[in-house]
mmCIF file of C-alpha atoms in Angstrom:
data_model
loop_
_atom_site.group_PDB
_atom_site.id
_atom_site.type_symbol
_atom_site.label_atom_id
_atom_site.label_comp_id
_atom_site.label_asym_id
_atom_site.label_seq_id
_atom_site.Cartn_x
_atom_site.Cartn_y
_atom_site.Cartn_z
ATOM 1 C CA ASP B 1 -2.201 19.455 -9.271
ATOM 2 C CA GLY B 2 -3.200 15.707 -9.587
ATOM 3 C CA GLY B 3 -3.756 13.504 -7.218
ATOM 4 C CA ILE B 4 -5.918 11.617 -4.427
ATOM 5 C CA THR B 5 -7.950 13.345 -1.721
ATOM 6 C CA GLN B 6 -9.616 12.144 1.227
ATOM 7 C CA SER B 7 -11.878 13.438 3.773
ATOM 8 C CA PRO B 8 -12.011 13.737 6.361
ATOM 9 C CA LYS B 9 -8.461 13.451 8.000
ATOM 10 C CA TYR B 10 -9.639 12.624 11.104
ATOM 11 C CA LEU B 11 -13.320 11.191 12.183
ATOM 12 C CA PHE B 12 -15.150 10.217 15.074
ATOM 13 C CA ARG B 13 -18.297 8.044 15.406
ATOM 14 C CA LYS B 14 -20.353 6.531 18.028
ATOM 15 C CA GLU B 15 -20.994 3.070 18.188
ATOM 16 C CA GLY B 16 -23.769 1.900 16.182
ATOM 17 C CA GLN B 17 -23.423 4.572 13.635
ATOM 18 C CA ASN B 18 -22.566 4.273 9.904
ATOM 19 C CA VAL B 19 -20.058 6.815 8.442
ATOM 20 C CA THR B 20 -18.755 7.570 4.906
ATOM 21 C CA LEU B 21 -15.289 8.143 3.902
ATOM 22 C CA SER B 22 -14.731 10.263 0.869
ATOM 23 C CA CYS B 23 -12.139 9.530 -1.753
ATOM 24 C CA GLU B 24 -11.582 11.491 -4.832
ATOM 25 C CA GLN B 25 -8.852 11.343 -7.405
ATOM 26 C CA ASN B 26 -8.463 13.407 -10.685
ATOM 27 C CA LEU B 27 -5.830 11.153 -12.356
ATOM 28 C CA ASN B 28 -7.862 9.909 -14.599
ATOM 29 C CA HIS B 29 -7.630 6.451 -13.422
ATOM 30 C CA ASP B 30 -9.886 3.270 -14.359
ATOM 31 C CA ALA B 31 -9.002 1.580 -10.989
ATOM 32 C CA MET B 32 -9.580 2.465 -7.121
ATOM 33 C CA TYR B 33 -9.085 0.705 -4.144
ATOM 34 C CA TRP B 34 -9.698 1.125 -0.519
ATOM 35 C CA TYR B 35 -7.060 -0.357 2.480
ATOM 36 C CA ARG B 36 -7.347 -0.772 6.210
ATOM 37 C CA GLN B 37 -4.065 -0.307 7.981
ATOM 38 C CA ASP B 38 -4.018 -1.551 11.857
ATOM 39 C CA PRO B 39 -1.236 -0.192 14.259
ATOM 40 C CA GLY B 40 2.176 -1.781 13.196
ATOM 41 C CA GLN B 41 0.427 -3.859 10.668
ATOM 42 C CA GLY B 42 0.818 -3.931 6.912
ATOM 43 C CA LEU B 43 -2.297 -2.651 4.191
ATOM 44 C CA ARG B 44 -5.481 -5.185 3.967
ATOM 45 C CA LEU B 45 -7.358 -4.618 0.732
ATOM 46 C CA ILE B 46 -11.315 -3.977 1.843
ATOM 47 C CA TYR B 47 -12.675 -3.185 -1.611
ATOM 48 C CA TYR B 48 -11.446 -2.514 -5.014
ATOM 49 C CA SER B 49 -13.112 -1.093 -8.265
ATOM 50 C CA GLN B 50 -11.478 -1.713 -11.767
ATOM 51 C CA ILE B 51 -14.325 0.344 -13.803
ATOM 52 C CA VAL B 52 -17.254 2.758 -12.851
ATOM 53 C CA ASN B 53 -20.291 0.506 -11.715
ATOM 54 C CA ASP B 54 -18.204 -2.423 -10.622
ATOM 55 C CA PHE B 55 -16.485 -3.492 -7.473
ATOM 56 C CA GLN B 56 -15.218 -6.544 -5.936
ATOM 57 C CA LYS B 57 -14.928 -7.607 -1.867
ATOM 58 C CA GLY B 58 -11.276 -7.743 -0.880
ATOM 59 C CA ASP B 59 -9.753 -9.719 1.903
ATOM 60 C CA ILE B 60 -11.909 -7.984 4.392
ATOM 61 C CA ALA B 61 -14.798 -6.620 3.059
ATOM 62 C CA GLU B 62 -17.425 -7.622 5.863
ATOM 63 C CA GLY B 63 -19.223 -4.437 7.662
ATOM 64 C CA TYR B 64 -18.103 -2.361 4.589
ATOM 65 C CA SER B 65 -19.847 -1.096 1.331
ATOM 66 C CA VAL B 66 -18.897 0.800 -1.501
ATOM 67 C CA SER B 67 -20.086 2.512 -4.598
ATOM 68 C CA ARG B 68 -18.651 3.571 -7.900
ATOM 69 C CA GLU B 69 -20.957 5.918 -9.732
ATOM 70 C CA LYS B 70 -18.197 8.121 -10.990
ATOM 71 C CA LYS B 71 -15.029 7.501 -12.254
ATOM 72 C CA GLU B 72 -13.112 9.792 -9.939
ATOM 73 C CA SER B 73 -15.183 8.979 -6.798
ATOM 74 C CA PHE B 74 -15.026 5.827 -4.604
ATOM 75 C CA PRO B 75 -16.674 6.312 -1.350
ATOM 76 C CA LEU B 76 -16.361 3.645 1.574
ATOM 77 C CA THR B 77 -19.263 3.486 3.916
ATOM 78 C CA VAL B 78 -18.050 1.743 7.434
ATOM 79 C CA THR B 79 -21.478 0.310 8.969
ATOM 80 C CA SER B 80 -22.330 -0.633 12.216
ATOM 81 C CA ALA B 81 -21.724 -4.415 11.443
ATOM 82 C CA GLN B 82 -17.914 -4.126 11.252
ATOM 83 C CA LYS B 83 -16.910 -5.159 14.663
ATOM 84 C CA ASN B 84 -13.746 -3.364 14.970
ATOM 85 C CA PRO B 85 -13.891 -0.264 12.822
ATOM 86 C CA THR B 86 -10.863 1.930 14.343
ATOM 87 C CA ALA B 87 -8.183 2.059 11.638
ATOM 88 C CA PHE B 88 -6.441 4.184 9.370
ATOM 89 C CA TYR B 89 -7.943 3.840 5.910
ATOM 90 C CA LEU B 90 -6.135 4.480 2.774
ATOM 91 C CA CYS B 91 -7.547 4.979 -0.661
ATOM 92 C CA ALA B 92 -5.503 4.313 -3.933
ATOM 93 C CA SER B 93 -5.807 4.506 -7.462
ATOM 94 C CA SER B 94 -4.006 3.050 -10.457
ATOM 95 C CA GLN B 95 -3.959 2.762 -14.436
ATOM 96 C CA GLY B 96 -5.544 -0.316 -14.281
ATOM 97 C CA ALA B 97 -3.102 -3.126 -15.281
ATOM 98 C CA PRO B 98 -0.826 -5.120 -12.626
ATOM 99 C CA TYR B 99 2.441 -3.510 -13.388
ATOM 100 C CA ASN B 100 1.146 -0.149 -12.956
ATOM 101 C CA GLU B 101 2.010 1.412 -9.324
ATOM 102 C CA GLN B 102 -1.049 2.485 -7.159
ATOM 103 C CA PHE B 103 -0.946 6.192 -5.907
ATOM 104 C CA PHE B 104 -2.334 6.672 -2.354
ATOM 105 C CA GLY B 105 -3.994 9.269 -0.619
ATOM 106 C CA PRO B 106 -3.214 10.673 2.502
ATOM 107 C CA GLY B 107 -5.882 8.690 4.439
ATOM 108 C CA THR B 108 -8.428 8.917 7.054
ATOM 109 C CA ARG B 109 -8.125 8.049 10.604
ATOM 110 C CA LEU B 110 -11.230 6.864 12.165
ATOM 111 C CA THR B 111 -11.954 6.235 15.713
ATOM 112 C CA VAL B 112 -15.170 4.497 17.298
ATOM 113 C CA LEU B 113 -15.850 6.084 20.688
ATOM 114 C CA ALA U 1 -1.744 -17.529 -2.662
ATOM 115 C CA GLN U 2 0.396 -15.090 -2.663
ATOM 116 C CA LYS U 3 2.479 -13.659 0.054
ATOM 117 C CA VAL U 4 4.800 -11.127 1.280
ATOM 118 C CA THR U 5 7.096 -11.405 4.414
ATOM 119 C CA GLN U 6 9.153 -8.513 5.788
ATOM 120 C CA ALA U 7 10.267 -10.282 8.668
ATOM 121 C CA GLN U 8 12.217 -7.133 10.229
ATOM 122 C CA THR U 9 9.642 -5.344 11.596
ATOM 123 C CA GLU U 10 11.519 -2.409 13.349
ATOM 124 C CA ILE U 11 14.897 -1.188 12.532
ATOM 125 C CA SER U 12 17.272 1.353 14.128
ATOM 126 C CA VAL U 13 20.361 2.671 13.003
ATOM 127 C CA VAL U 14 22.517 5.912 13.472
ATOM 128 C CA GLU U 15 22.967 8.452 10.398
ATOM 129 C CA LYS U 16 25.235 7.250 7.774
ATOM 130 C CA GLU U 17 25.008 3.953 8.287
ATOM 131 C CA ASP U 18 23.794 1.449 5.462
ATOM 132 C CA VAL U 19 20.430 -0.456 6.072
ATOM 133 C CA THR U 20 18.909 -3.364 4.188
ATOM 134 C CA LEU U 21 15.244 -4.046 4.596
ATOM 135 C CA ASP U 22 14.708 -7.831 3.531
ATOM 136 C CA CYS U 23 11.510 -8.840 1.677
ATOM 137 C CA VAL U 24 10.754 -12.032 0.600
ATOM 138 C CA TYR U 25 7.426 -13.392 -1.514
ATOM 139 C CA GLU U 26 5.688 -16.346 -2.402
ATOM 140 C CA THR U 27 3.698 -16.738 -5.620
ATOM 141 C CA ARG U 28 2.695 -19.371 -7.950
ATOM 142 C CA ASP U 29 2.380 -17.255 -11.216
ATOM 143 C CA THR U 30 5.816 -16.913 -13.622
ATOM 144 C CA THR U 31 4.560 -13.215 -14.101
ATOM 145 C CA TYR U 32 4.486 -10.820 -11.401
ATOM 146 C CA TYR U 33 5.557 -7.559 -10.148
ATOM 147 C CA LEU U 34 7.246 -6.155 -7.014
ATOM 148 C CA PHE U 35 7.083 -2.840 -5.446
ATOM 149 C CA TRP U 36 8.366 -0.728 -2.702
ATOM 150 C CA TYR U 37 6.540 2.106 -0.811
ATOM 151 C CA LYS U 38 7.539 4.528 1.535
ATOM 152 C CA GLN U 39 5.012 5.816 4.565
ATOM 153 C CA PRO U 40 6.650 8.959 6.631
ATOM 154 C CA PRO U 41 4.651 9.779 9.520
ATOM 155 C CA SER U 42 2.185 11.838 7.607
ATOM 156 C CA GLY U 43 0.786 8.577 6.839
ATOM 157 C CA GLU U 44 0.400 8.436 2.753
ATOM 158 C CA LEU U 45 2.422 5.938 0.933
ATOM 159 C CA VAL U 46 4.916 6.807 -1.691
ATOM 160 C CA PHE U 47 5.950 4.524 -4.346
ATOM 161 C CA LEU U 48 9.883 4.085 -4.643
ATOM 162 C CA ILE U 49 10.036 1.500 -7.255
ATOM 163 C CA ARG U 50 8.703 -1.217 -9.435
ATOM 164 C CA ARG U 51 10.182 -4.400 -10.820
ATOM 165 C CA ASN U 52 8.959 -7.546 -12.988
ATOM 166 C CA SER U 53 9.609 -10.818 -12.559
ATOM 167 C CA PHE U 54 11.287 -11.030 -15.937
ATOM 168 C CA ASP U 55 14.036 -8.263 -14.800
ATOM 169 C CA GLU U 56 16.185 -9.322 -12.587
ATOM 170 C CA GLN U 57 18.621 -6.209 -12.663
ATOM 171 C CA ASN U 58 19.719 -4.561 -9.706
ATOM 172 C CA GLU U 59 18.638 -0.743 -9.497
ATOM 173 C CA ILE U 60 20.507 2.348 -7.897
ATOM 174 C CA SER U 61 18.779 5.808 -7.330
ATOM 175 C CA GLY U 62 21.028 7.947 -5.303
ATOM 176 C CA ARG U 63 21.115 6.476 -1.833
ATOM 177 C CA TYR U 64 18.755 3.741 -2.656
ATOM 178 C CA SER U 65 19.128 0.107 -4.178
ATOM 179 C CA TRP U 66 17.500 -2.855 -4.967
ATOM 180 C CA ASN U 67 18.206 -6.487 -5.335
ATOM 181 C CA PHE U 68 16.082 -8.793 -6.760
ATOM 182 C CA GLN U 69 16.831 -12.270 -7.004
ATOM 183 C CA LYS U 70 14.367 -14.776 -8.322
ATOM 184 C CA SER U 71 16.280 -18.009 -6.967
ATOM 185 C CA THR U 72 15.717 -16.745 -3.329
ATOM 186 C CA SER U 73 12.271 -15.293 -4.421
ATOM 187 C CA SER U 74 13.572 -12.125 -2.737
ATOM 188 C CA PHE U 75 13.414 -8.422 -3.479
ATOM 189 C CA ASN U 76 15.697 -6.520 -0.764
ATOM 190 C CA PHE U 77 15.981 -2.820 -0.157
ATOM 191 C CA THR U 78 19.328 -0.684 0.912
ATOM 192 C CA ILE U 79 19.956 2.696 1.716
ATOM 193 C CA THR U 80 22.936 3.887 1.911
ATOM 194 C CA ALA U 81 24.414 6.465 3.944
ATOM 195 C CA SER U 82 21.071 6.797 5.831
ATOM 196 C CA GLN U 83 19.608 10.067 6.868
ATOM 197 C CA VAL U 84 16.930 10.986 9.600
ATOM 198 C CA VAL U 85 14.592 11.855 6.553
ATOM 199 C CA ASP U 86 14.607 8.038 5.648
ATOM 200 C CA SER U 87 12.778 7.305 9.146
ATOM 201 C CA ALA U 88 9.800 5.828 7.994
ATOM 202 C CA VAL U 89 7.795 2.390 7.682
ATOM 203 C CA TYR U 90 8.538 0.920 4.326
ATOM 204 C CA PHE U 91 6.376 -1.991 2.607
ATOM 205 C CA CYS U 92 7.226 -4.353 -0.029
ATOM 206 C CA ALA U 93 4.234 -5.550 -2.149
ATOM 207 C CA LEU U 94 3.564 -8.011 -4.905
ATOM 208 C CA SER U 95 1.020 -7.813 -7.493
ATOM 209 C CA GLU U 96 0.540 -11.416 -9.656
ATOM 210 C CA GLY U 97 -0.121 -11.980 -13.355
ATOM 211 C CA MET U 98 -3.484 -10.485 -14.557
ATOM 212 C CA ARG U 99 -4.779 -9.829 -10.746
ATOM 213 C CA ASN U 100 -4.292 -5.925 -10.712
ATOM 214 C CA MET U 101 -4.506 -5.953 -6.617
ATOM 215 C CA LEU U 102 -1.228 -5.791 -4.385
ATOM 216 C CA THR U 103 -0.604 -8.045 -1.512
ATOM 217 C CA PHE U 104 1.459 -6.070 1.177
ATOM 218 C CA GLY U 105 3.965 -7.225 3.578
ATOM 219 C CA GLY U 106 3.719 -6.186 7.060
ATOM 220 C CA GLY U 107 6.335 -3.255 6.654
ATOM 221 C CA THR U 108 9.457 -2.517 8.270
ATOM 222 C CA ARG U 109 9.867 0.778 10.829
ATOM 223 C CA LEU U 110 12.933 2.198 10.115
ATOM 224 C CA MET U 111 14.173 4.701 12.728
ATOM 225 C CA VAL U 112 17.642 6.931 11.759
ATOM 226 C CA LYS U 113 19.106 8.524 14.897
ATOM 227 C CA PRO U 114 21.128 11.592 14.469
#
């Protein structure tokens, strides 16, 4: 089945630790995205990538980093510089044109202890 | 800058009632795309519909219908004869011109009670 997988589903981290969230897609999509969702709020764009080996900052990139070494993979690292990392993180992909819908993964819920 | 507003943060209805979720957008582009997504309790967003700025025809899909009005910059979503399974958070989103990025509204939480 084609789709997007994110792992792990739940993640706990101590303050001061970096953590990497996985996102893999087998839809052969060019573009991939990372969003953050806080309780009762909408989605905010962290980073996006239109093509392999290229990515751009979204609205809230501070304290996060990404890489896009393979078309199917777009991992997100939450660094210790992110002041309030506890949130629900969603990965998405699309064909790359603005009229194409984005397909979303099941999300990773990160809790900082 | 583009902006999407969903003024209704939470709506509660009884099963079989009709309900309309409002979406108002702001954009300077003449070419743009509007989307609705559903987020059930599991968390994964599910695509419902896409509409481009040149197509103001309303659309109906089963119990779902969408009303796009450029004159009021609105793209409202109506569920007819709501069911408990419709309970979810619904997001309206906007994509402008050649920018392949979505701007989301804050979402509307719909609770359908039996």
